[in-house]
Short mmCIF file of C-alpha atoms and ligand atoms in Angstrom, two decimals:
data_model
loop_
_atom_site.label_atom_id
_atom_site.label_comp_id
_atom_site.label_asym_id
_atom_site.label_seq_id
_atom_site.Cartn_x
_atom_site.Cartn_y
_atom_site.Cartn_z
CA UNK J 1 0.00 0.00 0.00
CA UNK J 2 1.31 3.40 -1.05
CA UNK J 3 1.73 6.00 1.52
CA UNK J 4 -0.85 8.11 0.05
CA UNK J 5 -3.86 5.41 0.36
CA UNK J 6 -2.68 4.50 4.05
CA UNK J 7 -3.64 7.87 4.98
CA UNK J 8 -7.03 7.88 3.03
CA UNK J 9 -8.08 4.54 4.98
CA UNK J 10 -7.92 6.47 7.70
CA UNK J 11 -8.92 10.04 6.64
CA UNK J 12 -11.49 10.89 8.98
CA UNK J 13 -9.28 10.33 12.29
CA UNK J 14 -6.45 13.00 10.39
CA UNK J 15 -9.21 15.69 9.64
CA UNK J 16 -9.92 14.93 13.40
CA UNK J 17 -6.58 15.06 14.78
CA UNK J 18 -5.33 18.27 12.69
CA UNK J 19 -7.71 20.18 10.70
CA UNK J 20 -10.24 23.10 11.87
CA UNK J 21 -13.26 23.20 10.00
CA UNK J 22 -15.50 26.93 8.57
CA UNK J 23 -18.29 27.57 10.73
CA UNK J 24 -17.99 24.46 13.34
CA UNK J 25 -17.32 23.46 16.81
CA UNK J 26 -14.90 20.62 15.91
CA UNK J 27 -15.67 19.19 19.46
CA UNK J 28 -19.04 18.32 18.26
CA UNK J 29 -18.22 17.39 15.04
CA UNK J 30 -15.56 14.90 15.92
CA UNK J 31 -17.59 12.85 17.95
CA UNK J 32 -19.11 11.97 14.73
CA UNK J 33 -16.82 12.99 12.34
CA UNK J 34 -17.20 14.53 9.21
CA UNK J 35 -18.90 12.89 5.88
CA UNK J 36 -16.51 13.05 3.51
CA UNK J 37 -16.97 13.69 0.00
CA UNK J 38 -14.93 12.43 -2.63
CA UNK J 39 -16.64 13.20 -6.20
CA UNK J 40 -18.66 14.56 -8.05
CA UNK J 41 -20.90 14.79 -11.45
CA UNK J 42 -23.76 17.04 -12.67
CA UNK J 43 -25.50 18.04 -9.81
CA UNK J 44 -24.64 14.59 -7.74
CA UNK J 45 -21.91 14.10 -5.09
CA UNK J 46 -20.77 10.81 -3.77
CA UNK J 47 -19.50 10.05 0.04
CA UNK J 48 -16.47 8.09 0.75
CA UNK J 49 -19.08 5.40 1.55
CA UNK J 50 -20.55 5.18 -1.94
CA UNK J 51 -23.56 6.59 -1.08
CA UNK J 52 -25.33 9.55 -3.20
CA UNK J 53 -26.65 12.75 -2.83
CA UNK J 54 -28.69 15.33 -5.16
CA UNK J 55 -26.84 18.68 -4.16
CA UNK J 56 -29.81 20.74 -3.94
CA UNK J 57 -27.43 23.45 -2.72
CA UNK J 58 -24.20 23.41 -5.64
CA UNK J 59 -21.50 23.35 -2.84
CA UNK J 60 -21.74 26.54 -1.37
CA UNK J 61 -24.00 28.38 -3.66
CA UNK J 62 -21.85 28.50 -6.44
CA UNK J 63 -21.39 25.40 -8.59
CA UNK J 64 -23.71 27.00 -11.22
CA UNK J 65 -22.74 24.81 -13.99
CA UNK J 66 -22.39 21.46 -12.27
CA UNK J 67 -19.77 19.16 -11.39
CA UNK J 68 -17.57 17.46 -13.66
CA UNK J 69 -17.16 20.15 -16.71
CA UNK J 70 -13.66 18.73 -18.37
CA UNK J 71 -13.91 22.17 -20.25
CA UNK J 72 -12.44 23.87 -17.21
CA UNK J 73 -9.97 21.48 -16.45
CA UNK J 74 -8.53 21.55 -19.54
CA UNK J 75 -8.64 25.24 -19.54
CA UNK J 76 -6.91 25.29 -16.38
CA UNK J 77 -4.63 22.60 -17.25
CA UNK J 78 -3.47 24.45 -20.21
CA UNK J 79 -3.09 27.67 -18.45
CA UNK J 80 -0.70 26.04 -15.77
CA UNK J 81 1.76 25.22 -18.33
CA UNK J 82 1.06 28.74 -20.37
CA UNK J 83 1.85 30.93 -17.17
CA UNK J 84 0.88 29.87 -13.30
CA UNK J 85 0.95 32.95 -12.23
CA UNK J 86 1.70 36.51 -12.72
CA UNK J 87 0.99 39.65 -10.79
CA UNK J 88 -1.13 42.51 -12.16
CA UNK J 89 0.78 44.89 -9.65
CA UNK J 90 3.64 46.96 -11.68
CA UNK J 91 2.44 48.20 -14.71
CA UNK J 92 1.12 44.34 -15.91
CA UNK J 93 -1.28 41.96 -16.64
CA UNK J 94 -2.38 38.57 -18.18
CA UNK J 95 -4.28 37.88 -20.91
CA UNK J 96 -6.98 35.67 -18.66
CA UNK J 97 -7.67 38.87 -16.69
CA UNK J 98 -7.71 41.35 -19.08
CA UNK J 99 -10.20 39.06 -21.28
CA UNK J 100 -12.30 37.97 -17.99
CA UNK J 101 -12.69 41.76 -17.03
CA UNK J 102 -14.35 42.20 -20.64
CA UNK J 103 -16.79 39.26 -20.21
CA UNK J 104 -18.02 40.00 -16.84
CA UNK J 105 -18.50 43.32 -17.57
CA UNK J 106 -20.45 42.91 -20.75
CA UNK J 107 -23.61 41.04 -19.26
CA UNK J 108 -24.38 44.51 -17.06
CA UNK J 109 -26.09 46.03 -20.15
CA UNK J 110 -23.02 48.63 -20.14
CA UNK J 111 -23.61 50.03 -16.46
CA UNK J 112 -20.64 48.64 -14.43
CA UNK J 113 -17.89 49.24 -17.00
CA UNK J 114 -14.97 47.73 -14.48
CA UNK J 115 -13.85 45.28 -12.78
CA UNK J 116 -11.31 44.96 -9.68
CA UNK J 117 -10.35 41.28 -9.12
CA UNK J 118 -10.06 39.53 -5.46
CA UNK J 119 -9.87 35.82 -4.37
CA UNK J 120 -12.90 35.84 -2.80
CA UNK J 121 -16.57 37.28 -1.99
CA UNK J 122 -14.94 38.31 1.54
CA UNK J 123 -12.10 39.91 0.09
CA UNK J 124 -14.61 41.65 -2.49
CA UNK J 125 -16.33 43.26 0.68
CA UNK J 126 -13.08 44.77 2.09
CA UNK J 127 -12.50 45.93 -1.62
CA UNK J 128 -15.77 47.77 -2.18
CA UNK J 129 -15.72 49.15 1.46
CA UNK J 130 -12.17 50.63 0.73
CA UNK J 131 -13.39 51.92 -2.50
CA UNK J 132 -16.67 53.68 -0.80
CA UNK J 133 -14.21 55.50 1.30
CA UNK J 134 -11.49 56.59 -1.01
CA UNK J 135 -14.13 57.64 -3.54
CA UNK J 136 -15.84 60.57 -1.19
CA UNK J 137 -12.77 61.19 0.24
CA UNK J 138 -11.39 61.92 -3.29
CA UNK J 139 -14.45 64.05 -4.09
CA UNK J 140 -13.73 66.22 -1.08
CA UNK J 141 -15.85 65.00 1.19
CA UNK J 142 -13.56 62.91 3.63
CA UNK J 143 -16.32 62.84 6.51
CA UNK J 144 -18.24 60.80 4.34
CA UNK J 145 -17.29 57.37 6.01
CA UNK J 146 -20.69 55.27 7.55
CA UNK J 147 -21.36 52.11 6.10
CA UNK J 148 -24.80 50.72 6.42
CA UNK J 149 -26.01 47.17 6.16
CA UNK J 150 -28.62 44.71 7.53
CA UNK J 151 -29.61 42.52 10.14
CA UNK J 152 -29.77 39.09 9.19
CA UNK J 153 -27.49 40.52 6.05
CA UNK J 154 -23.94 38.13 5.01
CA UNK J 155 -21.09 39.39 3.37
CA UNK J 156 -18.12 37.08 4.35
CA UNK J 157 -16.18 36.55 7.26
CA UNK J 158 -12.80 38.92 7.15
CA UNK J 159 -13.58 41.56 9.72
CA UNK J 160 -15.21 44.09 7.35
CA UNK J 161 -17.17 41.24 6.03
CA UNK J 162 -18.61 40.10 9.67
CA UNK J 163 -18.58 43.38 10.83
CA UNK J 164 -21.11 44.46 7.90
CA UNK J 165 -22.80 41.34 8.39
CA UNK J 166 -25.76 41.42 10.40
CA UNK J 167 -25.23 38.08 12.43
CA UNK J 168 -24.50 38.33 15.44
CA UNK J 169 -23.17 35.32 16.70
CA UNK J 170 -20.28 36.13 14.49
CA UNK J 171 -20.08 40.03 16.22
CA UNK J 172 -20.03 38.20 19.49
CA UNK J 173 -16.48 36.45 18.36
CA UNK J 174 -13.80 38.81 17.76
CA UNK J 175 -15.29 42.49 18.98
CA UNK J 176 -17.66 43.27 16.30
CA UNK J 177 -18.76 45.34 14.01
CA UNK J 178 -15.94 47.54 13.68
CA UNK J 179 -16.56 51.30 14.01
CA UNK J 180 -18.73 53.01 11.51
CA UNK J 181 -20.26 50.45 10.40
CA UNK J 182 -24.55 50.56 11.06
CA UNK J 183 -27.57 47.72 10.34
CA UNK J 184 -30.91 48.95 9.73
CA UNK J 185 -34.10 46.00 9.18
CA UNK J 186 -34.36 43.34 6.94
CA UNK J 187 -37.22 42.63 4.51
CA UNK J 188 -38.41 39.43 6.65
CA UNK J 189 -42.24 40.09 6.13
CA UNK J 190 -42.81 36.04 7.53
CA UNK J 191 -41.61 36.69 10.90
CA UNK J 192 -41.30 40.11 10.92
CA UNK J 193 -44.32 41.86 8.97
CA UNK J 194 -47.10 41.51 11.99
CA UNK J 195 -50.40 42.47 10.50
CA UNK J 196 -49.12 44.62 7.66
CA UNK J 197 -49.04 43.97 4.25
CA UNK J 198 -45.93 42.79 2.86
CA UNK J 199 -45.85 45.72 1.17
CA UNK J 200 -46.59 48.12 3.55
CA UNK J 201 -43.72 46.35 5.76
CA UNK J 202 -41.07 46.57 3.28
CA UNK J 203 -41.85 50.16 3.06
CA UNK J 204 -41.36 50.69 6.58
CA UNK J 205 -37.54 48.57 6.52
CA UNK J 206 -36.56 50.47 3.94
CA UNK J 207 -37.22 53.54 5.33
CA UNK J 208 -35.04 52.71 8.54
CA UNK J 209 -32.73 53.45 5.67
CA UNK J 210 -33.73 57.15 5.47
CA UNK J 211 -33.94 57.61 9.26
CA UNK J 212 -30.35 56.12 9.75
CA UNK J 213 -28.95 58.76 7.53
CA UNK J 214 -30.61 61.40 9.48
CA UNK J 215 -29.78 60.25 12.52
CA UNK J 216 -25.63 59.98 11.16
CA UNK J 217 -26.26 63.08 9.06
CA UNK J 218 -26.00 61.95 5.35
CA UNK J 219 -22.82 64.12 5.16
CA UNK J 220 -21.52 61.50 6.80
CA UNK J 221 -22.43 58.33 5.22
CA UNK J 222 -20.85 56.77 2.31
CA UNK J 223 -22.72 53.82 1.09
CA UNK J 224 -25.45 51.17 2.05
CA UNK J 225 -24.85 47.44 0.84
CA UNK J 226 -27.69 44.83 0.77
CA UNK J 227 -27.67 41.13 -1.12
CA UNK J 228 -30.56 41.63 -3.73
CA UNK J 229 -31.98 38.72 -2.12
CA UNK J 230 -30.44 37.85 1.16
CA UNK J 231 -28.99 34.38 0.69
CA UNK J 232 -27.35 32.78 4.16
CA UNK J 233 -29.56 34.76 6.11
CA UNK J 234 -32.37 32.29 4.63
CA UNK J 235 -33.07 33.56 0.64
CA UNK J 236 -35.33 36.06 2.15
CA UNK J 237 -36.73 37.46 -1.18
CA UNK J 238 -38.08 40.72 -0.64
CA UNK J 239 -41.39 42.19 -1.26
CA UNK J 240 -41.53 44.09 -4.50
CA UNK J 241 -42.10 47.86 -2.80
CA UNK J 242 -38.61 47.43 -1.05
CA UNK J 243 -36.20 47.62 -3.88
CA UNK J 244 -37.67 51.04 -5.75
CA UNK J 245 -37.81 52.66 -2.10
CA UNK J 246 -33.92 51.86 -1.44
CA UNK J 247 -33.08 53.23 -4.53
CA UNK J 248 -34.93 56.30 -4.71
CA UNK J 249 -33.30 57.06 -0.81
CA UNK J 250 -29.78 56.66 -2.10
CA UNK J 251 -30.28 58.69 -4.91
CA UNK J 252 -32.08 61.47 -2.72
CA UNK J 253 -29.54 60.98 0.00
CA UNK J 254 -26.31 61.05 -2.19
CA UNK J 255 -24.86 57.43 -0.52
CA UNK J 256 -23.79 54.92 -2.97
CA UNK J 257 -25.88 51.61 -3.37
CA UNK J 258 -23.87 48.63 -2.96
CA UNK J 259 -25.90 45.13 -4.48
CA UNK J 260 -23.84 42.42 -2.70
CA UNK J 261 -24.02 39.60 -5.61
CA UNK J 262 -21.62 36.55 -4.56
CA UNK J 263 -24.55 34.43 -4.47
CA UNK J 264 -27.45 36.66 -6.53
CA UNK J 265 -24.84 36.81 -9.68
CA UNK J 266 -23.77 34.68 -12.28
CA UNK J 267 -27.49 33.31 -13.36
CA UNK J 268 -28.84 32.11 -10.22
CA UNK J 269 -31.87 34.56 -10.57
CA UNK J 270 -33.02 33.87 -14.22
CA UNK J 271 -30.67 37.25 -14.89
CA UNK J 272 -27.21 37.52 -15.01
CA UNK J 273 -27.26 39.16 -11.81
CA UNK J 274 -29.75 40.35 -8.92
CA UNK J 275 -30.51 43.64 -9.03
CA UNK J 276 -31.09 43.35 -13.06
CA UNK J 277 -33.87 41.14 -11.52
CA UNK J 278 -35.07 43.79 -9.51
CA UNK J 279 -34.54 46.53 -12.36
CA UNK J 280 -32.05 49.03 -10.87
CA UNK J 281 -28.16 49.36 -11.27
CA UNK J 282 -26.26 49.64 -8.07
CA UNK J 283 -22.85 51.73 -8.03
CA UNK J 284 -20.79 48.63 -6.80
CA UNK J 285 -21.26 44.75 -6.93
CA UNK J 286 -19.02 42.61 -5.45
CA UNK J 287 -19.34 38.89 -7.02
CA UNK J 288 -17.44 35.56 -6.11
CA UNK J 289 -19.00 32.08 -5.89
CA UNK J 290 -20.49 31.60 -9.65
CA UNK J 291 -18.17 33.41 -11.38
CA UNK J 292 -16.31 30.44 -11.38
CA UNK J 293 -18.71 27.90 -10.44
CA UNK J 294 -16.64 27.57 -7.56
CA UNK J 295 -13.92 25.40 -9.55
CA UNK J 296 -11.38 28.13 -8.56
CA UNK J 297 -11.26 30.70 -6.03
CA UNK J 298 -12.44 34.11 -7.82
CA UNK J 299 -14.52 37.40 -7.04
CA UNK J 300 -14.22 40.81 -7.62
CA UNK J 301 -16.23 44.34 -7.38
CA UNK J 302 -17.82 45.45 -10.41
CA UNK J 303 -17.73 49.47 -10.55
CA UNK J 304 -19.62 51.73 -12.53
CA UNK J 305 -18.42 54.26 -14.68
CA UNK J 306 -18.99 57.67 -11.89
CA UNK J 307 -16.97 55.33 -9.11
CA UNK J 308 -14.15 54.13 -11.32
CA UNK J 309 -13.69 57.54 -12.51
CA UNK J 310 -13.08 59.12 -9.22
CA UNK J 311 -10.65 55.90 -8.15
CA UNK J 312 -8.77 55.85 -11.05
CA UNK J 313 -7.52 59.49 -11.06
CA UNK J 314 -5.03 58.48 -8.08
CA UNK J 315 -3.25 55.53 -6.98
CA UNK J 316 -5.54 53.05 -5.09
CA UNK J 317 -3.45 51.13 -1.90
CA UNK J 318 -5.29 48.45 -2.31
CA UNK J 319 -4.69 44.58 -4.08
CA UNK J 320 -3.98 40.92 -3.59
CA UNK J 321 -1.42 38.72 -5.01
CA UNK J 322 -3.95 36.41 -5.85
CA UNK J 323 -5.80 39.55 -7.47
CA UNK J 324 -6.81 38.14 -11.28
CA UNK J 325 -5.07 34.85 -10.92
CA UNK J 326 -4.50 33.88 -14.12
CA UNK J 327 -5.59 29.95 -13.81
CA UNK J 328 -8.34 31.17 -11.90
CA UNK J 329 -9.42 34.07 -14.16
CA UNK J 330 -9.06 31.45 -17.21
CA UNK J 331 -11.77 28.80 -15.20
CA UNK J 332 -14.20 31.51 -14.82
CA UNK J 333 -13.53 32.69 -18.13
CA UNK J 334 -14.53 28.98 -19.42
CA UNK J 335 -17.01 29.16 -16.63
CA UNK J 336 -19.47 32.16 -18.45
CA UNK J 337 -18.52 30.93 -21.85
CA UNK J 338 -20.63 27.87 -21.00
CA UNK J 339 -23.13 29.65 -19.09
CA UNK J 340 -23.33 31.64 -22.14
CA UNK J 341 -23.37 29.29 -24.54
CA UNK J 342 -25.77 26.83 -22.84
CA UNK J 343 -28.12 29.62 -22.31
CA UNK J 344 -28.23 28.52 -18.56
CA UNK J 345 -29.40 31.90 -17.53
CA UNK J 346 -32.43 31.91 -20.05
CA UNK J 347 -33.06 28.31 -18.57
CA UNK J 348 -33.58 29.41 -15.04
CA UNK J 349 -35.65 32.26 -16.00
CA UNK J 350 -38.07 30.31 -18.90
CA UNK J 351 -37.99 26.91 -17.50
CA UNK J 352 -36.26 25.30 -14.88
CA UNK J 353 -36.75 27.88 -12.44
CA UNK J 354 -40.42 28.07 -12.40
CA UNK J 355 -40.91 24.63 -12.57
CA UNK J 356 -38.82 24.86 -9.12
CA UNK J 357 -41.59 27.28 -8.01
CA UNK J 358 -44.11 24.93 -9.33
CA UNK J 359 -42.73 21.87 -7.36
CA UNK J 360 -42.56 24.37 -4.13
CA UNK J 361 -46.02 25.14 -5.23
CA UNK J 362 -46.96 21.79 -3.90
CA UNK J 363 -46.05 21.64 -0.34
CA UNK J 364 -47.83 24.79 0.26
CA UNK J 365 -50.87 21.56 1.68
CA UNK J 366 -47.93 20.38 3.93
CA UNK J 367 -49.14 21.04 7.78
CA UNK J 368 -45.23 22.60 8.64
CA UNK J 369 -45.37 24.87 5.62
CA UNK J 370 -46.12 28.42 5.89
CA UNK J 371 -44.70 29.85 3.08
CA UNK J 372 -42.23 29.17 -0.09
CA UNK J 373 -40.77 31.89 -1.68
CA UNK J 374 -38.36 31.81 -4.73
CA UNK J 375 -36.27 33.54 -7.79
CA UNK J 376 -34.94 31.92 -10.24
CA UNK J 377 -33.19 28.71 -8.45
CA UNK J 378 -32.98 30.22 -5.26
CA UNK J 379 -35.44 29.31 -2.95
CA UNK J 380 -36.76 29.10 0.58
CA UNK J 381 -39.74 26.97 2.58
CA UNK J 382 -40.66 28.16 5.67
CA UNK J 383 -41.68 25.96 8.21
CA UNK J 384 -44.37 27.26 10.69
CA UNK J 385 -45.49 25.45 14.10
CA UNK J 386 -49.33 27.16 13.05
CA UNK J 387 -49.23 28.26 9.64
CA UNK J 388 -52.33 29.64 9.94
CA UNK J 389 -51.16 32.63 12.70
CA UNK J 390 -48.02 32.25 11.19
CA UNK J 391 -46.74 31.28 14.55
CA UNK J 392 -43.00 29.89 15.05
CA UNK J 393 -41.38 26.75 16.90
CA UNK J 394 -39.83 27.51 19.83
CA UNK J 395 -36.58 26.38 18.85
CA UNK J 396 -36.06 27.38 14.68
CA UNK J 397 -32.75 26.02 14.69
CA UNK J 398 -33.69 22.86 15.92
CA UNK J 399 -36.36 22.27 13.39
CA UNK J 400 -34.26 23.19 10.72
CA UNK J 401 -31.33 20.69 11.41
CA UNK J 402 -33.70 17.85 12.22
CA UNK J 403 -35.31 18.26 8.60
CA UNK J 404 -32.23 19.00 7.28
CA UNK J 405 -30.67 15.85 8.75
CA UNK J 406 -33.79 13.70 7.43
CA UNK J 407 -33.11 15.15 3.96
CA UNK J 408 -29.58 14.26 3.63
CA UNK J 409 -30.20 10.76 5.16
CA UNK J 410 -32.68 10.22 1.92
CA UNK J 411 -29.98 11.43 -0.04
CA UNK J 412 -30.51 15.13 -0.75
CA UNK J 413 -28.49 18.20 0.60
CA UNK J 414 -30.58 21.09 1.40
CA UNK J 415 -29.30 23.70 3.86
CA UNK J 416 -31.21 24.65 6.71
CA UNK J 417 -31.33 28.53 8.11
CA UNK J 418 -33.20 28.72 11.32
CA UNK J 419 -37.17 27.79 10.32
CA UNK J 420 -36.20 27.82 6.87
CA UNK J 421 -34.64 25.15 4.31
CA UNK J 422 -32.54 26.51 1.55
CA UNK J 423 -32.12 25.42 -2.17
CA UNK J 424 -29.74 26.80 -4.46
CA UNK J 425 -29.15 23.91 -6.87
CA UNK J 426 -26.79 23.33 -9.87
CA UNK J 427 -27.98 25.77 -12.95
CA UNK J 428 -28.22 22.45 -14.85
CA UNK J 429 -30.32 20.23 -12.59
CA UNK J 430 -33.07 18.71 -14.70
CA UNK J 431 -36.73 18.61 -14.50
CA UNK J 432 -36.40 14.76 -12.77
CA UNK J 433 -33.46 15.71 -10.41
CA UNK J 434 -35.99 18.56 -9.15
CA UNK J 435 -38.98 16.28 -8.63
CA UNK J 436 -36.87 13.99 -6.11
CA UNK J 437 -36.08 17.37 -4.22
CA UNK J 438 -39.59 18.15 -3.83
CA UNK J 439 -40.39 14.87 -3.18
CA UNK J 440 -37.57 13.86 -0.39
CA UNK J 441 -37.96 17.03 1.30
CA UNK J 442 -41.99 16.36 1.75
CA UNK J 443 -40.61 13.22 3.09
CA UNK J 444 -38.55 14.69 5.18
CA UNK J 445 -41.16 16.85 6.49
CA UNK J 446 -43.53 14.48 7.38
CA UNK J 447 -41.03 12.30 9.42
CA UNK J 448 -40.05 15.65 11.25
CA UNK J 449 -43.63 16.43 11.80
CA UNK J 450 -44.63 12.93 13.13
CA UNK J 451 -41.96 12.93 15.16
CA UNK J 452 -42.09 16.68 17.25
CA UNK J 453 -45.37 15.69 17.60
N1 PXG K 1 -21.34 38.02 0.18
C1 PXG K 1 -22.34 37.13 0.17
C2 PXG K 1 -23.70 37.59 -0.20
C3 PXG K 1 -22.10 35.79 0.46
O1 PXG K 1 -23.10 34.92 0.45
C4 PXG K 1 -19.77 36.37 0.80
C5 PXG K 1 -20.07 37.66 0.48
C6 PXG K 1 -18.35 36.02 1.13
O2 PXG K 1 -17.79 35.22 0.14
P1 PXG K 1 -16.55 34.23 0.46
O3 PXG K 1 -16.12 33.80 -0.91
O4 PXG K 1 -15.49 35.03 1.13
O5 PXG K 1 -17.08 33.15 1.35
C7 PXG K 1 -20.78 35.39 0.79
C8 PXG K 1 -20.46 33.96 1.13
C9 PXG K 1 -23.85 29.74 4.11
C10 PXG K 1 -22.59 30.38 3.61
O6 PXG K 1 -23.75 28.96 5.07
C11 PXG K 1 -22.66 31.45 2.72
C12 PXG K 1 -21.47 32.05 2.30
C13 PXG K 1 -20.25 31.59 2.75
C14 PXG K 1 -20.19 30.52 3.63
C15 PXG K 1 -21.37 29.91 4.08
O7 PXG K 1 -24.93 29.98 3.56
N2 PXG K 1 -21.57 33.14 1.45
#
């Protein structure tokens, strides 16, 4: 036996022993250890015990083509032996970035003209947030500094990512949010409308956008960044008054609009990205995640014209080394021609994605089901202990993991957020592969129902 497949036979004890997972207490998860995956193929991953799952969730939000594309590899392959790496620091660049920074920025019907290139969505965040800053500053008006976000909003985990964030079991670790940074409502009508109108509630959140400024004094704030549709925070899609209402207050208040896209972007709304869904153009988008499919790591902040203007006239201290990777830049580069050339974005909008609404449709009956909202193939059901008062379980969380856990034992990963399980599958999952989703996770239901009762 070679050394290599010694250690594999015994892989879980080595994660155990030396590696610390995202987002876990490894105390926990050791007593069980981890499942671990070992390949993959369309939208289907396989365990290291043979057994399958339909991933109902494409990684982590981003696997927007599917698994298995031997385009990319061979892309990437070829690029590895063309040039590995170069910096676009000193005066340079690479022909993968310059090209990529074209094709991104042609799908945003000509309104963000530019592109600055990171590793990841986090790294995007701290980019953009930089940028906000720098770009008053450079207009004269230095004071111009507060940054407001959401409750319940996500937008990576570096410390301007958590700190924008609205989650606050990650401000608890690590003294957070950082100064001038502020979180106004979220569009949450479910559990947070009461007796108004969805509507009339997403009126009211947005306008904690308006009194925030006043209260900083809008000489004072620089920007106000939201997820088109909040994705970790449980694809909360808003109700249609609440976009319009955000923009007209930036506009009105001179702030710039930030449209946080890692997950929104790339397709996974039945538009290239979010807020062409929702019919306005932000001044700043950072993107990750589908840009690549997740093959490599990628992101970047696309800029409009007004912004890039105002950066560009002086030096900007800001960049990676990873910044426009070339092998990464030429797998998301492969990455859009196929979305492209498949037409996977028309194929969310016309078909697959409302026959995902359809299928969600159907468990509107189901006794645990208060709601299912969705865009595109992003989706949400919320679970309700009375859907009729639109009451909640004591213990969201709880629910969540238990149907979660059923759903993955039948062979499908969903992921649960509080009360509400998450879909976000593979651009390319077919009409059958979505019928077993609706299907397990009605099964799933119903053994979670039978069994809190
Ligand atoms: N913005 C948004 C909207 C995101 O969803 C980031 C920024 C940060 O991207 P990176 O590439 O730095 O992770 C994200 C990431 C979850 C989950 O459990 C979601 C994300 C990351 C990890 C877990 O839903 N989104």
């Amino acid at each position: 036996m070679s050394e290599t497949s010694v250690a594999l036979s015994n892989l879980g004890a080595i994660d155990a022993a030396h590696h610390i997972h995202p987002f876990s207490n490894m105390t926990k998860l050791n007593e069980g250890g981890s499942r671990i995956i070992e390949r993959a193929e369309g939208s289907t991953i396989w365990d290291s015990k043979g057994k399958k799952y339909l991933d109902a969730f494409a990684g982590l939000w981003c696997v927007n083509i599917g698994y298995g594309r031997k385009e990319i590899a061979e892309a990437v392959a070829a690029q590895m032996n063309e040039l590995p790496y170069y910096n676009l620091f000193f005066g340079t660049t690479t022909p993968p970035a310059a090209l990529l920074a074209q094709k991104i920025t042609s799908h945003t019907d000509g309104k963000l003209n530019k592109v600055f290139f990171t590793g990841s969505g986090s790294e995007a965040t701290d980019t953009w947030f930089r940028m906000a800053r720098v770009y008053w500053a450079a207009k004269g008006m230095p004071s111009k500094k507060q940054i407001i976000a959401r409750k319940n909003g996500y937008h990576g985990s570096t410390v301007a990512g958590a700190s924008l964030g609205g989650m606050k079991y990650m401000h608890e670790q690590g003294a957070l949010p950082i100064e001038g940074i502020h979180h106004i409502g979220q569009p949450h009508w479910y559990a947070e409308g009461g007796d108004m109108t969805p509507d009339e509630f997403a009126l009211n959140v947005a306008r904690e956008l308006e009194a925030k400024i006043d209260e900083l004094g809008e000489e004072n704030v620089a920007a106000f960044v939201a997820e088109p549709i909040q994705g970790a925070g449980g694809v909360i899609v808003p109700p249609d008054s609440y976009w319009p209402e955000i923009v007209r207050i930036c506009k009105a208040r001179n702030i710039l609009l930030v449209a946080d896209e890692v997950i929104c972007g790339f397709g996974r709304t039945g538009n290239w990205f979010g807020h062409q869904h929702y019919g306005f153009v932000p001044d700043m988008a950072p993107v990750a995640k589908g840009l690549s499919s997740g093959y490599l790591p990628i992101g970047g902040v696309l800029v409009s014209d007004h912004v890039a203007e105002v950066i560009m006239a002086d030096d900007f201290n800001h960049g990676y080394t990873y910044s426009g990777h070339p092998v990464c830049a030429v797998a998301a580069l492969e990455n859009l021609r196929i979305i492209e050339e498949e037409k996977l974005v028309e194929r969310v909008r016309d078909d697959i994605g409302p026959y995902l609404a359809k299928g969600l449709a159907t468990l509107l009956d189901h006794d645990m089901v208060g709601d299912v909202q969705s865009v595109g193939l992003m989706a949400a059901v919320q679970m309700a202990k009375n859907k009729k008062t639109r009451e909640r379980f004591e213990k969201p969380d709880d629910v969540g993991t238990l149907v979660r856990n059923k759903c993955v034992d039948a062979g499908l990963i969903m992921r649960a957020t509080g009360d509400r399980m998450l879909a976000s599958p593979p651009l390319i999952i077919t009409h059958e592969e979505v019928d077993f989703m609706i299907r397990t996770l009605r099964g799933a239901l119903d053994a979670a129902w039978m069994e809190m009762k």
